Amino acid sequence: MTATLEADAPSAAGEIPSFTVTLRVRRFNPEVSDEATWQDFTVEAHGTDRILDALHKIKWDDDGSLTFRRSCAHGVCGSDAMRINGRNRLACKTLLKDVNPDKPITVEPIKGLPVVKDLVVDMEPFFASYREMMPFLITSGNEPSRERYQSPEDRARFDDTTKCILCAACTSSCPVFWTDGQYFGPAAIVNAHRFIFDSRDEGGSQRLEILNDKEGVWRCRTTFNCTEACPRGIEVTKAIQEVKRAMITRAF
Amino acid sequence: MQTHQYDVVIVGAGGAGMRAALESSKEARTAVISKLYPTRSHTGAAQGGMAAALANVEEDNWEWHTFDTVKGGDYLVDQDAAEILAKEAIESVLDLERMGLPFNRTPEGKIDQRRFGGHTRDHGQSAVRRACYAADRTGHMILQTLYQNCVKQEVEFFNEFYVLDLITDHDLTTEEIAAGEEVNATGVVAYDLATGEIHVFQAKAIIFATGGAGKIFKTTSNAHTLTGDGMALAYRRGLPLEDMEFFQFHPTGLAGLGILLSEAARGEGGILRNADGERFMERYAPTIKDLAPRDIVARSMANEVREGRGAGPNKDYVLLDLTHLEPAHIDAKLPDITEFARTYLGIEPYTEPVPVYPTAHYAMGGVPTNVQGEVLRDGVNVVKGLYAAGEVACVSVHGSNRLGTNSLLDINVFGKRSGRAAAAYAKTASFHELPENPAERVVAQLEEMRNRPDGERVADIRKALQETMDLNAQVFRTGESLNQALSDIRELQKRYRNASVQDKGKLFNTDLLEAIELGFLLDIAEVTVVAAINRKESRGGHYREDFPQRDDSNYMLHTMAYRRPPEASDKAEGHVKGYFDHVEQFDGYKVVLGSKPVIQTRYEPMERKY
């Protein structure tokens, strides 16, 4: 077995190699001050610890007022997207040892959405853009009595974009979104893609119409930040390109 | 304080809550209150599939599914409910497909199906392909699809609102209520995390869909937010909790971390091996081997470790071997879980076996309901206007051990049923008057916790709770270990009264809410252990080393646990002398245990062999 694993076995508690790491956290509490500040925390960490573990250590052992969202703690619920060393990631999927723990690790809220407190942002504008995409299957005619058929090839056509967990890591990594909060942003387009390329769906034209808007898909400058940021490995920029192409060719 | 009025209020926005909302919001003015954004709910972490005898890939029928569910639950399943579950499974899957769920497909384009633990053809002959799935993110797809349809239907959500009290027109904790007398649920009290404001929701019908309580354990597949809120609120208001001693330990959690690796890994051909490389499940379940139900596999794994055949430097886990599967097959069918192994343990499942050990996964017990989702206040009588569905509820379709893929099914079948029943009831009912100061208890509780001067840290108490539960109430239990757990919990309940929070603010005070959640966890752990002490037999997920046999003559009954004032009677309904007459007396209240009959229709209890 690997060293990581040994470090993880609970009964080997005495033998776990630990290291000290400093987290430089962006703090903001409007009840206390209008200004955001940096605060350093030093914690003892182990080889398999994630940023979320370190944040919990701070909150549970040191400063209970440190505020962040989290739930599943293994990268599927999308609660804990944050800016870690300048890059958007999920705190529960980022191992400390992978983000250069020799230097202070900076942890900030994701950008482009109003900060509520510490690492918590107001997600409402993000979900509002998502809802504008009509993110649901649109069909006409009577419901079939059994399932609709779909070939494995047709199903594969939109598989990548079904992985989205709405964490906002992509949208809040997008320079266009930072300067123009009206831009729908990558996540909304990903969720439009998921339906536009679903062979069962009949709402593609309507969605393309919405995305043809001045705040729509043409604002994308193809910087690939979103693809790099996606914790689910979705090829976000490619999906956006496919939507752009569909808009020109009307083929989807 | 703000006050709202809705016909139906649904508490919780996971699969059960949103499935209910899709029904009730068509018929009645509905609000969904969730402590998370709906898409963060833990339904999204479910991986492997949803069972339904569609017979798309091989012969199957709902009767076989019913039998498997009953046998899987070690015959503590209410068979009328299991039959509904298996029958309505088919329409439930088709409902989801029509809502847009992207299931994996067969070459002909039908919904594809795969094998899963305990699901068999013709009453145990061999494993059957019954689980409908979308890669290994079926729960994610269900949660997304239901949320998408809630967006379509313009369902009204109150996100990041914590429901902290249930209001009823009789105080069941103190009043003796005659059988047949009407008790009504009239509203809930919620706390808005963002602002710290209290909201009172008056409702004609309320559906609890708050999920599980896995955080009573240290090693768990459950989210941090699964703190048993709905169960604890019902229990504190004098409603019984059913079968709380039955907690499922999922065999394949990532060793040391508890992160879930789906049973689908074994459904797709994965094999469990001990340190010697032996496929040890051949010894424990000769017919279906690695696809035996979870309780059996978890116990077998723990036994291998206990007898010194565990793998790793400390011999404290076993190995899930996928190395004989084609990488392309793994990528197509199990992409997420293999990614978990890479991310969190640095293991490459193409070439290395993955270290796994049982992880606390699912509460079979919960708030008792009938098959319409109506909550019972004893063995027979319902609380009018109160419903429950999903993991918070106990119908009981899972008995003493749930089969894999039956929980995604449960939330859809009974979410839909409770949504329909609640809306239908709300149409005929009128609002009941709320007490003069309905938020009194919640406000006092929050203020006390917020204002308590320096005290003990919430996290330390929670950690101690989780450690004693892992040590003393996990896969193997004894009277001694359970009594140790109970005395530890009693001590922690005392310490909890002196716990304090550091964050004294109003806005987004998660410190305060974690403290409140710890109170729920302590109550749920306590009732779990008390029920486990009382059940002196081994059945399904509850294994007593001091009573290793199933004892149908004395324990073929559901446990019903009630919290009562110290002066109340020691006898609860279903009292059976020597078996269901257990009472634990604490300062301020006592836990009284009664029972409820198990409903048997077509299947006589048999010895459970696989």
mmCIF file of N, CA, C and O in Angstrom, chain A residues 99-132:
data_model
loop_
_atom_site.group_PDB
_atom_site.id
_atom_site.type_symbol
_atom_site.label_atom_id
_atom_site.label_comp_id
_atom_site.label_asym_id
_atom_site.label_seq_id
_atom_site.Cartn_x
_atom_site.Cartn_y
_atom_site.Cartn_z
ATOM 1 N N VAL A 99 -1.366 21.847 -2.607
ATOM 2 C CA VAL A 99 -1.399 23.293 -2.867
ATOM 3 C C VAL A 99 -0.235 23.999 -2.158
ATOM 4 O O VAL A 99 -0.389 25.091 -1.617
ATOM 5 N N ASN A 100 0.902 23.358 -2.177
ATOM 6 C CA ASN A 100 2.137 23.910 -1.625
ATOM 7 C C ASN A 100 1.987 24.406 -0.181
ATOM 8 O O ASN A 100 1.976 25.608 0.078
ATOM 9 N N PRO A 101 1.897 23.461 0.756
ATOM 10 C CA PRO A 101 1.680 23.840 2.162
ATOM 11 C C PRO A 101 2.899 24.471 2.830
ATOM 12 O O PRO A 101 2.815 24.871 3.993
ATOM 13 N N ASP A 102 4.011 24.582 2.107
ATOM 14 C CA ASP A 102 5.197 25.233 2.700
ATOM 15 C C ASP A 102 4.996 26.734 2.857
ATOM 16 O O ASP A 102 5.614 27.373 3.695
ATOM 17 N N LYS A 103 4.139 27.277 2.017
ATOM 18 C CA LYS A 103 3.829 28.709 2.103
ATOM 19 C C LYS A 103 2.397 28.865 2.595
ATOM 20 O O LYS A 103 1.602 27.938 2.485
ATOM 21 N N PRO A 104 2.045 30.055 3.103
ATOM 22 C CA PRO A 104 0.643 30.252 3.499
ATOM 23 C C PRO A 104 -0.290 30.004 2.307
ATOM 24 O O PRO A 104 -0.014 30.451 1.191
ATOM 25 N N ILE A 105 -1.366 29.271 2.580
ATOM 26 C CA ILE A 105 -2.358 28.982 1.545
ATOM 27 C C ILE A 105 -3.466 30.026 1.662
ATOM 28 O O ILE A 105 -4.070 30.172 2.726
ATOM 29 N N THR A 106 -3.722 30.759 0.587
ATOM 30 C CA THR A 106 -4.784 31.777 0.676
ATOM 31 C C THR A 106 -6.138 31.156 0.361
ATOM 32 O O THR A 106 -6.272 30.352 -0.554
ATOM 33 N N VAL A 107 -7.121 31.524 1.159
ATOM 34 C CA VAL A 107 -8.485 31.039 0.970
ATOM 35 C C VAL A 107 -9.414 32.249 0.969
ATOM 36 O O VAL A 107 -9.468 33.011 1.932
ATOM 37 N N GLU A 108 -10.134 32.424 -0.147
ATOM 38 C CA GLU A 108 -11.031 33.581 -0.300
ATOM 39 C C GLU A 108 -12.378 33.101 -0.822
ATOM 40 O O GLU A 108 -12.466 32.029 -1.403
ATOM 41 N N PRO A 109 -13.392 33.929 -0.659
ATOM 42 C CA PRO A 109 -14.664 33.581 -1.304
ATOM 43 C C PRO A 109 -14.522 33.644 -2.822
ATOM 44 O O PRO A 109 -13.649 34.350 -3.345
ATOM 45 N N ILE A 110 -15.369 32.898 -3.538
ATOM 46 C CA ILE A 110 -15.372 32.985 -4.989
ATOM 47 C C ILE A 110 -15.747 34.413 -5.401
ATOM 48 O O ILE A 110 -16.452 35.114 -4.678
ATOM 49 N N LYS A 111 -15.253 34.818 -6.570
ATOM 50 C CA LYS A 111 -15.394 36.225 -6.999
ATOM 51 C C LYS A 111 -16.646 36.468 -7.844
ATOM 52 O O LYS A 111 -17.125 35.569 -8.519
ATOM 53 N N GLY A 112 -17.117 37.700 -7.792
ATOM 54 C CA GLY A 112 -18.188 38.114 -8.703
ATOM 55 C C GLY A 112 -19.577 38.003 -8.112
ATOM 56 O O GLY A 112 -20.553 38.415 -8.732
ATOM 57 N N LEU A 113 -19.675 37.413 -6.901
ATOM 58 C CA LEU A 113 -20.963 37.335 -6.211
ATOM 59 C C LEU A 113 -20.807 38.067 -4.879
ATOM 60 O O LEU A 113 -19.732 38.049 -4.288
ATOM 61 N N PRO A 114 -21.869 38.725 -4.395
ATOM 62 C CA PRO A 114 -21.740 39.522 -3.168
ATOM 63 C C PRO A 114 -21.341 38.646 -1.966
ATOM 64 O O PRO A 114 -21.928 37.586 -1.751
ATOM 65 N N VAL A 115 -20.341 39.082 -1.220
ATOM 66 C CA VAL A 115 -19.916 38.317 -0.037
ATOM 67 C C VAL A 115 -20.889 38.600 1.101
ATOM 68 O O VAL A 115 -21.222 39.745 1.397
ATOM 69 N N VAL A 116 -21.357 37.536 1.744
ATOM 70 C CA VAL A 116 -22.286 37.653 2.860
ATOM 71 C C VAL A 116 -21.512 37.702 4.175
ATOM 72 O O VAL A 116 -21.730 38.570 5.019
ATOM 73 N N LYS A 117 -20.607 36.761 4.333
ATOM 74 C CA LYS A 117 -19.789 36.676 5.543
ATOM 75 C C LYS A 117 -18.628 35.725 5.265
ATOM 76 O O LYS A 117 -18.863 34.615 4.755
ATOM 77 N N ASP A 118 -17.424 36.121 5.592
ATOM 78 C CA ASP A 118 -16.228 35.298 5.372
ATOM 79 C C ASP A 118 -16.229 34.658 3.979
ATOM 80 O O ASP A 118 -16.172 35.362 2.981
ATOM 81 N N LEU A 119 -16.361 33.314 3.920
ATOM 82 C CA LEU A 119 -16.248 32.624 2.638
ATOM 83 C C LEU A 119 -17.609 32.365 1.989
ATOM 84 O O LEU A 119 -17.698 31.697 0.959
ATOM 85 N N VAL A 120 -18.650 32.914 2.584
ATOM 86 C CA VAL A 120 -20.011 32.691 2.081
ATOM 87 C C VAL A 120 -20.428 33.837 1.160
ATOM 88 O O VAL A 120 -20.340 34.999 1.539
ATOM 89 N N VAL A 121 -20.885 33.472 -0.039
ATOM 90 C CA VAL A 121 -21.388 34.486 -0.967
ATOM 91 C C VAL A 121 -22.886 34.288 -1.198
ATOM 92 O O VAL A 121 -23.424 33.217 -0.928
ATOM 93 N N ASP A 122 -23.524 35.324 -1.701
ATOM 94 C CA ASP A 122 -24.943 35.238 -2.061
ATOM 95 C C ASP A 122 -25.054 34.504 -3.390
ATOM 96 O O ASP A 122 -24.609 35.000 -4.426
ATOM 97 N N MET A 123 -25.647 33.311 -3.378
ATOM 98 C CA MET A 123 -25.726 32.477 -4.575
ATOM 99 C C MET A 123 -26.944 32.803 -5.435
ATOM 100 O O MET A 123 -27.111 32.229 -6.511
ATOM 101 N N GLU A 124 -27.824 33.670 -4.958
ATOM 102 C CA GLU A 124 -29.080 33.916 -5.681
ATOM 103 C C GLU A 124 -28.873 34.363 -7.135
ATOM 104 O O GLU A 124 -29.521 33.831 -8.042
ATOM 105 N N PRO A 125 -27.971 35.341 -7.405
ATOM 106 C CA PRO A 125 -27.795 35.746 -8.811
ATOM 107 C C PRO A 125 -27.355 34.581 -9.696
ATOM 108 O O PRO A 125 -27.777 34.466 -10.855
ATOM 109 N N PHE A 126 -26.537 33.692 -9.121
ATOM 110 C CA PHE A 126 -26.064 32.520 -9.856
ATOM 111 C C PHE A 126 -27.235 31.602 -10.217
ATOM 112 O O PHE A 126 -27.394 31.186 -11.374
ATOM 113 N N PHE A 127 -28.081 31.308 -9.233
ATOM 114 C CA PHE A 127 -29.221 30.434 -9.500
ATOM 115 C C PHE A 127 -30.255 31.109 -10.402
ATOM 116 O O PHE A 127 -30.955 30.438 -11.164
ATOM 117 N N ALA A 128 -30.337 32.429 -10.332
ATOM 118 C CA ALA A 128 -31.276 33.144 -11.212
ATOM 119 C C ALA A 128 -30.888 32.942 -12.677
ATOM 120 O O ALA A 128 -31.746 32.701 -13.535
ATOM 121 N N SER A 129 -29.587 33.018 -12.979
ATOM 122 C CA SER A 129 -29.132 32.783 -14.361
ATOM 123 C C SER A 129 -29.424 31.357 -14.800
ATOM 124 O O SER A 129 -29.824 31.106 -15.939
ATOM 125 N N TYR A 130 -29.197 30.430 -13.884
ATOM 126 C CA TYR A 130 -29.489 29.018 -14.164
ATOM 127 C C TYR A 130 -30.963 28.850 -14.527
ATOM 128 O O TYR A 130 -31.307 28.217 -15.536
ATOM 129 N N ARG A 131 -31.832 29.454 -13.733
ATOM 130 C CA ARG A 131 -33.277 29.288 -13.969
ATOM 131 C C ARG A 131 -33.702 29.886 -15.308
ATOM 132 O O ARG A 131 -34.641 29.410 -15.944
ATOM 133 N N GLU A 132 -32.985 30.931 -15.757
ATOM 134 C CA GLU A 132 -33.352 31.555 -17.037
ATOM 135 C C GLU A 132 -33.155 30.643 -18.230
ATOM 136 O O GLU A 132 -33.713 30.869 -19.304
#
